[in-house]
PDB file of C-alpha atoms and ligand atoms in Angstrom:
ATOM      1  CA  UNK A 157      -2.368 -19.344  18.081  1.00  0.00           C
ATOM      2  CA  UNK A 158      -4.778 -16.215  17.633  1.00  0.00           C
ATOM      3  CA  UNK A 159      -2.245 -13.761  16.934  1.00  0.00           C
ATOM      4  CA  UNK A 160       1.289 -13.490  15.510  1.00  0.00           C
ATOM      5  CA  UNK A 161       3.815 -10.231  15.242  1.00  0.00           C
ATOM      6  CA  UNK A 162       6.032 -10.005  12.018  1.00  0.00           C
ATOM      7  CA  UNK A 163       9.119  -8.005  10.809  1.00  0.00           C
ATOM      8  CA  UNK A 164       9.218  -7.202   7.333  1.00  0.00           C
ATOM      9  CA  UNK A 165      13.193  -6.045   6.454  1.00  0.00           C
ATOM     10  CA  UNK A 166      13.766  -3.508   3.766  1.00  0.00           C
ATOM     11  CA  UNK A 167      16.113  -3.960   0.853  1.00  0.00           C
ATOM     12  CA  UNK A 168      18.464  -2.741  -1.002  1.00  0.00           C
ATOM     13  CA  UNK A 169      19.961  -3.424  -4.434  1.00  0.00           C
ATOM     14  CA  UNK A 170      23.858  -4.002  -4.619  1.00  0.00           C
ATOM     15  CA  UNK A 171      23.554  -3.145  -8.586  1.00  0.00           C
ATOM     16  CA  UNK A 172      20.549  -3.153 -10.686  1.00  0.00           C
ATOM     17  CA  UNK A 173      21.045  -4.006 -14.875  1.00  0.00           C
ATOM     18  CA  UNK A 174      18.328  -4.050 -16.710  1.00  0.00           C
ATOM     19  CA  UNK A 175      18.392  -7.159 -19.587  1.00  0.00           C
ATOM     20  CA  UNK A 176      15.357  -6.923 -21.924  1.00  0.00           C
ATOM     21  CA  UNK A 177      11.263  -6.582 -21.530  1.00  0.00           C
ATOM     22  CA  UNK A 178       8.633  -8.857 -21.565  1.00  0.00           C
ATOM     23  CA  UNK A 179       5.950  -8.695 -24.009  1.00  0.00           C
ATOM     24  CA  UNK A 180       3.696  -7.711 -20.820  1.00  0.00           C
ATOM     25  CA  UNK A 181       5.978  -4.527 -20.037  1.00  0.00           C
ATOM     26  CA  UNK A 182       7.778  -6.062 -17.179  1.00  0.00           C
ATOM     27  CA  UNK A 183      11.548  -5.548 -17.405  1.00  0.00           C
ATOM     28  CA  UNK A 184      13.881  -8.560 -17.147  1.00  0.00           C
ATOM     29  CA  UNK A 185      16.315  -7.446 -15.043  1.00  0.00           C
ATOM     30  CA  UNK A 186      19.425  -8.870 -12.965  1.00  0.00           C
ATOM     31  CA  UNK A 187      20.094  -7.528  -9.578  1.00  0.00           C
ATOM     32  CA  UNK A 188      22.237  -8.278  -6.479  1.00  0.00           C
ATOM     33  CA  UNK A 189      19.136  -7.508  -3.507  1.00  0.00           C
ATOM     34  CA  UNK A 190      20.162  -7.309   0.164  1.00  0.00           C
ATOM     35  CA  UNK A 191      18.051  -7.463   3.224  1.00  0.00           C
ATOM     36  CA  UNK A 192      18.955  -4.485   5.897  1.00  0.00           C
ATOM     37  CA  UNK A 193      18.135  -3.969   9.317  1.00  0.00           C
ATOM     38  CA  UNK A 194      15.268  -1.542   8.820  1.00  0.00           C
ATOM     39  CA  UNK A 195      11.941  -3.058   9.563  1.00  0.00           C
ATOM     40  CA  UNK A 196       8.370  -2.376   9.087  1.00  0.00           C
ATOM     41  CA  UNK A 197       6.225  -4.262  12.144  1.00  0.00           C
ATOM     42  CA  UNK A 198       3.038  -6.681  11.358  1.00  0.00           C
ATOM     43  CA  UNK A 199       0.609  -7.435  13.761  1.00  0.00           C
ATOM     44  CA  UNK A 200      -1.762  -9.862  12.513  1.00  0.00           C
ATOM     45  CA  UNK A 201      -4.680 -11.855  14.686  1.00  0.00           C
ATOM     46  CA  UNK A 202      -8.308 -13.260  13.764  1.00  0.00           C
ATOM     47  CA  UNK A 203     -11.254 -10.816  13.396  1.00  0.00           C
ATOM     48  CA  UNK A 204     -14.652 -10.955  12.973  1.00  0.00           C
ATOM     49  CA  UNK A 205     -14.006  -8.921   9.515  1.00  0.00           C
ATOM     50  CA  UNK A 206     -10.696  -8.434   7.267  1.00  0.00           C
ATOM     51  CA  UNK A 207      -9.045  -4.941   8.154  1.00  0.00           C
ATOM     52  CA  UNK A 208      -5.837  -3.160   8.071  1.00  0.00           C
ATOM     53  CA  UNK A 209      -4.412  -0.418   9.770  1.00  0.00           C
ATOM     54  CA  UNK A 210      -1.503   1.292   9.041  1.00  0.00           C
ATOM     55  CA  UNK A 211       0.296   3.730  10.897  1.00  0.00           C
ATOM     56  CA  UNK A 212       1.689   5.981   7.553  1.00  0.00           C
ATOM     57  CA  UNK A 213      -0.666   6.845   4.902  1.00  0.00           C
ATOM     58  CA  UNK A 214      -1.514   3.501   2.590  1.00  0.00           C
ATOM     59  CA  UNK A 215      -4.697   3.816   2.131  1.00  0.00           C
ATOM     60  CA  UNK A 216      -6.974   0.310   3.165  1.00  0.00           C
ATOM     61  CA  UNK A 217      -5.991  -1.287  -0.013  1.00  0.00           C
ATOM     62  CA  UNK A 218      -2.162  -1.391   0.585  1.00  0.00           C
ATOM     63  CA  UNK A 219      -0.309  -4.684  -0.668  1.00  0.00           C
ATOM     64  CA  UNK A 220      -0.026  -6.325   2.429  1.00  0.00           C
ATOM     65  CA  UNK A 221      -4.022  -6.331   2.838  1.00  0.00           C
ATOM     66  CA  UNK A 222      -4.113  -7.108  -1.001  1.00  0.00           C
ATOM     67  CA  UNK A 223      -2.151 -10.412  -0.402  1.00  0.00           C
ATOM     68  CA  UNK A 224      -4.458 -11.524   2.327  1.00  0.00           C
ATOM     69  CA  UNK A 225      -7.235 -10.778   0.040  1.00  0.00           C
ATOM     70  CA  UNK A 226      -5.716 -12.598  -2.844  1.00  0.00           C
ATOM     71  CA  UNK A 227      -4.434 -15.677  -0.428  1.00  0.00           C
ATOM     72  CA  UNK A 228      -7.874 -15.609   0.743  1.00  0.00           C
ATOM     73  CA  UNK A 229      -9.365 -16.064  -2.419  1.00  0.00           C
ATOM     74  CA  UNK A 230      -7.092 -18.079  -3.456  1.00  0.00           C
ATOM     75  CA  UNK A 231      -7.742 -20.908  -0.606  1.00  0.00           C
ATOM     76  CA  UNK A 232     -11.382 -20.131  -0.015  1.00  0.00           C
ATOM     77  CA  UNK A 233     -10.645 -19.408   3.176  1.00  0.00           C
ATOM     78  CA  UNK A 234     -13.289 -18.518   6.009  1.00  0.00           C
ATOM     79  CA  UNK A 235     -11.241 -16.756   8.459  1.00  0.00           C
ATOM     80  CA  UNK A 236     -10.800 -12.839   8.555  1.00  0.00           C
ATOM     81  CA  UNK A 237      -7.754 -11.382   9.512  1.00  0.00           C
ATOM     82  CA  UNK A 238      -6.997  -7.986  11.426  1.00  0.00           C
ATOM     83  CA  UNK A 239      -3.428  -6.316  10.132  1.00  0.00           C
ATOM     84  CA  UNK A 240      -1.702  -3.664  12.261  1.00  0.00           C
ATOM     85  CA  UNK A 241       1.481  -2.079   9.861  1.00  0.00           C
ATOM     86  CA  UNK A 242       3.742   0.066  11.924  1.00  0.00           C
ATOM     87  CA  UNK A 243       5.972   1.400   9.158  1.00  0.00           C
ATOM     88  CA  UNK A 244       9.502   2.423   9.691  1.00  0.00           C
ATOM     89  CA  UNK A 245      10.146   2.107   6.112  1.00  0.00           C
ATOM     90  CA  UNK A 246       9.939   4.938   3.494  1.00  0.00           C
ATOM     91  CA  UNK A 247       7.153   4.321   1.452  1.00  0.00           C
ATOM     92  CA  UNK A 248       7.962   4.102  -2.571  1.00  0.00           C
ATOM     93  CA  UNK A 249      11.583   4.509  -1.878  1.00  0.00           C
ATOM     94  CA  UNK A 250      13.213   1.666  -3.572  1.00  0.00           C
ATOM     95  CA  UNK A 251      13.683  -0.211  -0.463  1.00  0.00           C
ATOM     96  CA  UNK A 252      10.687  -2.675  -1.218  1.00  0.00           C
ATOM     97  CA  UNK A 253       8.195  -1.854   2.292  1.00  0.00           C
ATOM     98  CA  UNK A 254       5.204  -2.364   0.540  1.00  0.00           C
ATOM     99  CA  UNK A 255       6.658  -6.331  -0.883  1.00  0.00           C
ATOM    100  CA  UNK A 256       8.509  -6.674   2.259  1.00  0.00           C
ATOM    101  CA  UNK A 257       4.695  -6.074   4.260  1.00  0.00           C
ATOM    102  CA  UNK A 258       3.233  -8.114   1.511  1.00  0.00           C
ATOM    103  CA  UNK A 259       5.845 -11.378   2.034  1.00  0.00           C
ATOM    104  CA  UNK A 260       5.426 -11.121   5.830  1.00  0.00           C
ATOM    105  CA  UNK A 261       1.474 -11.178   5.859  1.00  0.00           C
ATOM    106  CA  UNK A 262       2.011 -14.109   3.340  1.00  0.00           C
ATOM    107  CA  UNK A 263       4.460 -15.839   5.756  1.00  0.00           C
ATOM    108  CA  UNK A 264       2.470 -14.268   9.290  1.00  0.00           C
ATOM    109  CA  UNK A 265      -0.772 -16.121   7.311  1.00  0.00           C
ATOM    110  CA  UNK A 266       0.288 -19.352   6.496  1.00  0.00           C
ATOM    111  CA  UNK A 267       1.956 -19.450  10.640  1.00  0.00           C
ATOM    112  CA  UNK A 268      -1.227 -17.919  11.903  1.00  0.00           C
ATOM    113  CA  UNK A 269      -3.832 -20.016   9.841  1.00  0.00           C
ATOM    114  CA  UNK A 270      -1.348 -23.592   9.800  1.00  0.00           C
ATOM    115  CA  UNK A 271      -1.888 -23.297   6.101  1.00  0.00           C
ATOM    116  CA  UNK A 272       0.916 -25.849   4.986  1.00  0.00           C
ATOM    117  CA  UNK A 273       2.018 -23.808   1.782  1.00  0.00           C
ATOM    118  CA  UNK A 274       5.852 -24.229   1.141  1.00  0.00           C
ATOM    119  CA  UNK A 275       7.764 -21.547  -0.184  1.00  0.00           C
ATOM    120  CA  UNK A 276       7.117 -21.659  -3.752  1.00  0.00           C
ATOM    121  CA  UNK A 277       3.544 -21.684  -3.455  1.00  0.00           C
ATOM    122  CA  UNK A 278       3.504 -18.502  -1.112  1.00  0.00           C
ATOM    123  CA  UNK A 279       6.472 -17.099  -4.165  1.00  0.00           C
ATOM    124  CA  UNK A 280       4.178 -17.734  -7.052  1.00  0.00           C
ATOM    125  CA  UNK A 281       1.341 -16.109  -5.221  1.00  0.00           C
ATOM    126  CA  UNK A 282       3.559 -12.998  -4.115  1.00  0.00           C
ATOM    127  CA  UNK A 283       4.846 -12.627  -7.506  1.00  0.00           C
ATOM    128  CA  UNK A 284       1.692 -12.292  -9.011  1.00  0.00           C
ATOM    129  CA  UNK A 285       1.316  -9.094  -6.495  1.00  0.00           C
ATOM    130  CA  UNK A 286       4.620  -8.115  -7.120  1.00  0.00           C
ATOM    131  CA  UNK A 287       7.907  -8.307  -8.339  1.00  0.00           C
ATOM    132  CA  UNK A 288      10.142  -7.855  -5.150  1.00  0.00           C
ATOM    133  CA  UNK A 289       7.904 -10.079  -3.186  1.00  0.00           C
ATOM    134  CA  UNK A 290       9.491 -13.788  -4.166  1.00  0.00           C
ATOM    135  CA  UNK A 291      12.566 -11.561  -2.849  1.00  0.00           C
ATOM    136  CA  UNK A 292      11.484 -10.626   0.024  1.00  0.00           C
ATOM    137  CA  UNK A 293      10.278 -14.374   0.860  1.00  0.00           C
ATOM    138  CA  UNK A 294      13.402 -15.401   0.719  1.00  0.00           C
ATOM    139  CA  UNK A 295      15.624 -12.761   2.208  1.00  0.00           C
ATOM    140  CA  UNK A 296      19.385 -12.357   2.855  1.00  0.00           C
ATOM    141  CA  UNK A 297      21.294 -11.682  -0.220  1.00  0.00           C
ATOM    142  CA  UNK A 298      20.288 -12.925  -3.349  1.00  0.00           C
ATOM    143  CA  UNK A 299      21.189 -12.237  -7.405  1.00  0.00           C
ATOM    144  CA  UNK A 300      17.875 -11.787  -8.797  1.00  0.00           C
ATOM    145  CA  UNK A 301      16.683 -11.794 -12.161  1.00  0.00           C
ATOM    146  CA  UNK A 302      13.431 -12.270 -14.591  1.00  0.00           C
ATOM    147  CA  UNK A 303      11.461 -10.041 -13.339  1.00  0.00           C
ATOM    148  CA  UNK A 304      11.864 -11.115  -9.859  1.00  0.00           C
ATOM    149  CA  UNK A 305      10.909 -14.493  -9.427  1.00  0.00           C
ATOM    150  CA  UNK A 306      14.810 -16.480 -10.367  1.00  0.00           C
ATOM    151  CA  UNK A 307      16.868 -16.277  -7.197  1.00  0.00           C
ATOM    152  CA  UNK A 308      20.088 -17.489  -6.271  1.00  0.00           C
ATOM    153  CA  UNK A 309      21.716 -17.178  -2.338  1.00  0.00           C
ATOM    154  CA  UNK A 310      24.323 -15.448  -2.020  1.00  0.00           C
ATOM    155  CA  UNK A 311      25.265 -17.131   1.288  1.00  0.00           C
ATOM    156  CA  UNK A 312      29.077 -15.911   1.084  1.00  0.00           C
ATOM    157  CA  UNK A 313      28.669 -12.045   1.520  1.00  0.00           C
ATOM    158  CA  UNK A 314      29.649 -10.979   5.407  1.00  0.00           C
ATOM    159  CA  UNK A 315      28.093  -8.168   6.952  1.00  0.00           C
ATOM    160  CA  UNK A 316      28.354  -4.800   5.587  1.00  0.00           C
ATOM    161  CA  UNK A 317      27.666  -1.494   7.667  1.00  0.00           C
ATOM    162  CA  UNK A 318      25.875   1.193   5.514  1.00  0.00           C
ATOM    163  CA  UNK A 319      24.465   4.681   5.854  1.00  0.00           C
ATOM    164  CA  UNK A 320      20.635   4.682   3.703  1.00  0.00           C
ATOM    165  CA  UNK A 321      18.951   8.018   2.503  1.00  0.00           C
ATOM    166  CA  UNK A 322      15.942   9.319   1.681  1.00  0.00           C
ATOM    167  CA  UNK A 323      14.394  12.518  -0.025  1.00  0.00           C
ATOM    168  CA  UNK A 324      11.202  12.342   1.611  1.00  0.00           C
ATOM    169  CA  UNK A 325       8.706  11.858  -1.285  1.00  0.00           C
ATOM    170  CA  UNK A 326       7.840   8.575  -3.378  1.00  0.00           C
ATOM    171  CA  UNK A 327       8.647   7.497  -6.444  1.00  0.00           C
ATOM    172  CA  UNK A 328       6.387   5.946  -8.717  1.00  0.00           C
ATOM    173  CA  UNK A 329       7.879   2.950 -10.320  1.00  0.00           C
ATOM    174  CA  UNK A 330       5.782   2.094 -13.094  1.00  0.00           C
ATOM    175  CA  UNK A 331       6.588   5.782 -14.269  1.00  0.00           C
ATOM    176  CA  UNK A 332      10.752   5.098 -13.443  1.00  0.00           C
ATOM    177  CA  UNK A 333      10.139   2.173 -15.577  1.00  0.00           C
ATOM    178  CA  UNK A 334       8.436   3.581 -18.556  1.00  0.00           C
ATOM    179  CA  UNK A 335      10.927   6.987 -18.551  1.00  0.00           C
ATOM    180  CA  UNK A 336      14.091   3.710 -18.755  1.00  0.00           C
ATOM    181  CA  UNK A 337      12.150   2.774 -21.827  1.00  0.00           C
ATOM    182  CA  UNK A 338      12.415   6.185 -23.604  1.00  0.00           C
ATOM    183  CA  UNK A 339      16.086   7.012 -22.087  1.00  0.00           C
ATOM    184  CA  UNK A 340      18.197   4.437 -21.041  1.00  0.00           C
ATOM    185  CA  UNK A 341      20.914   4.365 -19.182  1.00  0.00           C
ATOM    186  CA  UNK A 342      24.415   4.682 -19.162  1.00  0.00           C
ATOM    187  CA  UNK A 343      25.626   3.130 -16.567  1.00  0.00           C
ATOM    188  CA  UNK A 344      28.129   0.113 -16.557  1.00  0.00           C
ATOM    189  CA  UNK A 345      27.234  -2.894 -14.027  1.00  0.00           C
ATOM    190  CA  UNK A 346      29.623  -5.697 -13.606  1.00  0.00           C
ATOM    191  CA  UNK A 347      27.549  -8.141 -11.909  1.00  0.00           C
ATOM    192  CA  UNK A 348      30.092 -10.639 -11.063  1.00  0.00           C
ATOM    193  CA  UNK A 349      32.728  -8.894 -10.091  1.00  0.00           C
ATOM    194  CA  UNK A 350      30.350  -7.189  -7.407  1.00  0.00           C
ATOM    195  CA  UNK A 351      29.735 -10.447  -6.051  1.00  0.00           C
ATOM    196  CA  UNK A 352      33.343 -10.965  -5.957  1.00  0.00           C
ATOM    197  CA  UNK A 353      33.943  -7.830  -3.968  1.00  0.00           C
ATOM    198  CA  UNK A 354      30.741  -8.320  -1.728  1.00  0.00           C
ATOM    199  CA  UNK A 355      32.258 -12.056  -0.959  1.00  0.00           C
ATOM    200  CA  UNK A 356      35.830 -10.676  -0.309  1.00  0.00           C
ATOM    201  CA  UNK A 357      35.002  -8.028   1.644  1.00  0.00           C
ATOM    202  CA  UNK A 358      36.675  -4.985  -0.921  1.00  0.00           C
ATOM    203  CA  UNK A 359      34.512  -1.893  -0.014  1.00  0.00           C
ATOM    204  CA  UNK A 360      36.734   0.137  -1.711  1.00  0.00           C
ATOM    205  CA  UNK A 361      36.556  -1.565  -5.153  1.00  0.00           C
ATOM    206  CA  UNK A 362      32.833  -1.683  -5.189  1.00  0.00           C
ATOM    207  CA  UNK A 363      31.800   1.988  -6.528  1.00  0.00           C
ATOM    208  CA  UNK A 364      33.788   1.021  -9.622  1.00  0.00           C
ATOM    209  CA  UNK A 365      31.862  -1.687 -10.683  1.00  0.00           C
ATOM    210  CA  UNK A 366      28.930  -1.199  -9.101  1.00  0.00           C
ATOM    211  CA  UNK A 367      25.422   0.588 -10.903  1.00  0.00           C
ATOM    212  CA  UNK A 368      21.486   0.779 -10.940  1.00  0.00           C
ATOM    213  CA  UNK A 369      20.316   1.759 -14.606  1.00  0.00           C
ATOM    214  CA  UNK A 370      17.628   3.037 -13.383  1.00  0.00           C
ATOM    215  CA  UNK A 371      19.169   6.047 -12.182  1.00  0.00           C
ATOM    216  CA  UNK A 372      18.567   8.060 -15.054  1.00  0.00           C
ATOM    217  CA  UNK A 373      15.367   7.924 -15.699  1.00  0.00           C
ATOM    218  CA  UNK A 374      14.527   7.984 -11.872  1.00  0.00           C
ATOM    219  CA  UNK A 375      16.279  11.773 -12.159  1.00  0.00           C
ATOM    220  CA  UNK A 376      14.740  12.885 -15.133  1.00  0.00           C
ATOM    221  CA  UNK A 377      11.328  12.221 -13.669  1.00  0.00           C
ATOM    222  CA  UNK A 378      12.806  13.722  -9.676  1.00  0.00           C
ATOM    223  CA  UNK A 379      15.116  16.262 -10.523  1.00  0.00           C
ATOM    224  CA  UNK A 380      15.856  17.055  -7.174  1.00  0.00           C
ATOM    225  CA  UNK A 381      17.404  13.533  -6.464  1.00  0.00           C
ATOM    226  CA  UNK A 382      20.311  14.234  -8.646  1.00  0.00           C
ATOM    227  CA  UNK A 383      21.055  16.262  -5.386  1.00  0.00           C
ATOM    228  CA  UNK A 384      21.840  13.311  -2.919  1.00  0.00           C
ATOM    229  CA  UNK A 385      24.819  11.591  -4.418  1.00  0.00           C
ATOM    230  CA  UNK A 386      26.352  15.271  -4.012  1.00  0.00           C
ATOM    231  CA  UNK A 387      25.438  15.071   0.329  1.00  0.00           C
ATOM    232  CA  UNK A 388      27.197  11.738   0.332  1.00  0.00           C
ATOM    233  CA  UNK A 389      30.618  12.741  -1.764  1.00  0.00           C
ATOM    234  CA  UNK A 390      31.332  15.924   0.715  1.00  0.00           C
ATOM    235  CA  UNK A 391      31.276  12.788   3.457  1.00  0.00           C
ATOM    236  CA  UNK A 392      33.756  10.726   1.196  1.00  0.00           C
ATOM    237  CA  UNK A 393      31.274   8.324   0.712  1.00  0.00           C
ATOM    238  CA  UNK A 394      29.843   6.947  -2.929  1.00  0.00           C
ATOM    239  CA  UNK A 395      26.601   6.296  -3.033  1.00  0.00           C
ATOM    240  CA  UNK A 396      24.353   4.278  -5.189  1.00  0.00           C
ATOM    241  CA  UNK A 397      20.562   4.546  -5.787  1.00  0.00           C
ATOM    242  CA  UNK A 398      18.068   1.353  -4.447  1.00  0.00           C
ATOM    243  CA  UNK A 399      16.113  -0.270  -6.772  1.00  0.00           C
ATOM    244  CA  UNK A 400      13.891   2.553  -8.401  1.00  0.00           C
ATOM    245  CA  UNK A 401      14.478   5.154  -5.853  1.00  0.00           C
ATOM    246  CA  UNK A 402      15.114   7.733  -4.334  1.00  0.00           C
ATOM    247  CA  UNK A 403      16.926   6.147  -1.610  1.00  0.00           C
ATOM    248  CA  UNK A 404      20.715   6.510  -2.064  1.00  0.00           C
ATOM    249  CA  UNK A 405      22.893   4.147   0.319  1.00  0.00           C
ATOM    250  CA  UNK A 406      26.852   3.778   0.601  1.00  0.00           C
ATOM    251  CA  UNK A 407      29.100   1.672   2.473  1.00  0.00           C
ATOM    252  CA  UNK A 408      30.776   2.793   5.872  1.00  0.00           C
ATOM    253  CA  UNK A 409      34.191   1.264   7.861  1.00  0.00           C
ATOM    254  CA  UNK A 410      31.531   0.253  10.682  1.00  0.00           C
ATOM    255  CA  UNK A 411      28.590   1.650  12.941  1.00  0.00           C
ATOM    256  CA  UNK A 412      30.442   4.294  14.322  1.00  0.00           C
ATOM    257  CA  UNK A 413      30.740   5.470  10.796  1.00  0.00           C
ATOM    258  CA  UNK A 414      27.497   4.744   9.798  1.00  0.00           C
ATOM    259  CA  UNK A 415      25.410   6.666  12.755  1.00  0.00           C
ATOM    260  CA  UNK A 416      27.708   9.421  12.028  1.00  0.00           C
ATOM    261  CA  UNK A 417      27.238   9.892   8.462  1.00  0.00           C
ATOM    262  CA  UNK A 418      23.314   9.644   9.099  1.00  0.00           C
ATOM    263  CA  UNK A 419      23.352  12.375  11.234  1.00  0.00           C
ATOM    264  CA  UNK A 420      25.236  14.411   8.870  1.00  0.00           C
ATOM    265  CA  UNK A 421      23.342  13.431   6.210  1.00  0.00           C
ATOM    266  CA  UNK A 422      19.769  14.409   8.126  1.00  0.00           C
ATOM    267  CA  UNK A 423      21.005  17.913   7.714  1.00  0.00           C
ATOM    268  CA  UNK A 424      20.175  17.793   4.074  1.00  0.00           C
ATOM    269  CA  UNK A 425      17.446  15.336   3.018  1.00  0.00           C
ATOM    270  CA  UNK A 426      14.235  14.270   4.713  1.00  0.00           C
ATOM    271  CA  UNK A 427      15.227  10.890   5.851  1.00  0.00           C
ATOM    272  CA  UNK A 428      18.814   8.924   6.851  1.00  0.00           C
ATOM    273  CA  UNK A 429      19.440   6.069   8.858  1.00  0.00           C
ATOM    274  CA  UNK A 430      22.246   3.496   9.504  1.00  0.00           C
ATOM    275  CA  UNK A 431      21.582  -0.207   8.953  1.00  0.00           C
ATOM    276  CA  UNK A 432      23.458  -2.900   8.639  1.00  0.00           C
ATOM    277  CA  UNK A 433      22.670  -5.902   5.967  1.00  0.00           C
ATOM    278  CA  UNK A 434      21.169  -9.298   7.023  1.00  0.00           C
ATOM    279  CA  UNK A 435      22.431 -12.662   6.266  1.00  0.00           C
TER     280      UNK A 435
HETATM  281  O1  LIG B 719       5.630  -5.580  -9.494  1.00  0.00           O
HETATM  282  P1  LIG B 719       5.691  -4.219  -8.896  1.00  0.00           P
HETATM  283  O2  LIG B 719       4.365  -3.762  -8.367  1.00  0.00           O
HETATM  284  O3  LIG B 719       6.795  -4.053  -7.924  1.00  0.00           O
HETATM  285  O4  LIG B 719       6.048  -3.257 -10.085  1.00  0.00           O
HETATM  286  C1  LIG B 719       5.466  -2.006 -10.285  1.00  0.00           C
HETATM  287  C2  LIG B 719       5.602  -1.637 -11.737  1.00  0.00           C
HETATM  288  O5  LIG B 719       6.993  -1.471 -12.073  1.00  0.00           O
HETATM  289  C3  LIG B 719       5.092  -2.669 -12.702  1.00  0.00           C
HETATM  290  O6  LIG B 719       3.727  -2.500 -12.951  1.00  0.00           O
HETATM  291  C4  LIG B 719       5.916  -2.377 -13.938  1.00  0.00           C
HETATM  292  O7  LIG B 719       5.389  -1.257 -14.622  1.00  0.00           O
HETATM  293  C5  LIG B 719       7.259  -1.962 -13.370  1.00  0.00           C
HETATM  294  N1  LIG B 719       8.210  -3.091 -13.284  1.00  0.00           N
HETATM  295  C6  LIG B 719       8.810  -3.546 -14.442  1.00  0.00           C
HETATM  296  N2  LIG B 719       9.687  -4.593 -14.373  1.00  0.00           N
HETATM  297  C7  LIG B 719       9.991  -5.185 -13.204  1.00  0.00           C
HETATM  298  C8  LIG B 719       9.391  -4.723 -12.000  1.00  0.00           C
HETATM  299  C9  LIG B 719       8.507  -3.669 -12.089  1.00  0.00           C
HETATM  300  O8  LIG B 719       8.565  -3.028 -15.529  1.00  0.00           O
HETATM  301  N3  LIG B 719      10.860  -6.196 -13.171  1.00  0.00           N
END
């Protein structure tokens, strides 16, 4: 095998609580993450020299070359590696493109190159690149929490139709982060009883217990994404912010529903798309 073509699925978080901080900065956090059908494409084959090209603007040292590099390194390997990235993805928009291009050139590597390494080598080397990326290894639904790297299936939770949302510019999450640190949040997450309604299929419990306490300090920094939820009420729908933002998604009866609130919802903000979760 010369060559091998990857999807890399976005994500979404369910609810997102944060539980203390490491001594390093990193947040502890626990989170209910969700794989949706919105994919980033990953063309990798042998070169003569490692390069990567991406079709939206991440510049040459993007994470998904950066884990080559660092699995390269890492095995002393000899090989060089051409990357191709057609992104579909918002970039810095809470829905984890840049991890989810970063776990598929791990995965596309070890295929491509018959490297042997099981799954919690290639998670210990994505986590040290980043803290979606043992996520994003493992896919479907999952609670999350340390920083990242503790995951549990969540094997139970049927297929959900839902309409995502985007403003159009990134957020920095180091920043989101650091502005949780100085304001808080005070939003209530039930954790378990989300799972509960995920598992049982109640949609229309979910807004009550759901929550991402990072949604503060992710509108203090972006002013203008305190905007959104406001596009998704006059559609009846709830919405909840992904992981550090500023996508917003919310839950819809079915496709029909879904399409339909994306096109409405295109009227307003930059981006909007229906997808439907992966199991
Ligand atoms: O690991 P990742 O590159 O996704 O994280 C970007 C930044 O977000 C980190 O450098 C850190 O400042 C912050 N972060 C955090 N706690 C986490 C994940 C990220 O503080 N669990």
């Amino acid at each position: 095998m010369k060559e091998i073509h990857i999807k890399a699925a976005a994500k979404i978080n369910w609810s997102l609580e944060i539980t203390g901080r490491r001594e390093d900065g990193y947040h502890l956090l626990r989170s209910l993450m969700q794989q949706v059908s919105l994919y980033d494409s990953l063309d990798l084959k042998l070169a003569e020299e490692d390069r990567c090209f991406c079709s939206a603007l991440v510049d040459q040292e993007n994470l998904a070359f950066r884990a080559w590099l660092a699995l390269k390194r890492q095995l002393s390997l000899e090989e060089c590696l051409e990357i191709h990235i057609r992104k579909q993805i918002p970039i810095g928009a809470g829905l984890a493109g840049g991890s989810a291009d970063a776990a598929a050139v791990l995965m596309g590597a070890n295929q491509l190159l018959s490297l042997g390494l099981s799954s919690e080598d290639l998670c210990l080397l994505g986590l040290s690149l980043g803290a979606d990326i043992p996520f994003c290894l493992r896919g479907g639904a999952c609670l999350v929490e340390g920083i990242g790297e503790l995951l549990q299936d969540l094997a139970k939770i049927p297929s959900y139709w839902l309409v995502l949302a985007n403003p159009g510019f990134s957020v920095g999450t180091p920043q989101v982060f650091r502005e949780y640190d100085r304001v808080g949040s005070r939003q209530k997450v039930d954790i378990p009883a989300v799972v509960d309604c995920l598992e049982m299929g109640q949609r229309e419990l979910l807004p009550s217990l759901w929550g991402n306490q990072l949604y503060e300090a992710a509108c203090n920094l972006y002013p203008s994404l305190s905007r959104i939820p406001e596009f998704f009420l006059s559609l009846g729908l709830q919405p909840l912010m992904s992981g550090s933002g500023g996508s917003f998604f919310a839950l819809c009866e079915g496709q029909a529903q879904a399409e339909a609130a994306a096109a409405e919802l295109r009227r307003h903000v930059h981006w909007a798309a229906a997808v439907q979760t992966l199991n």
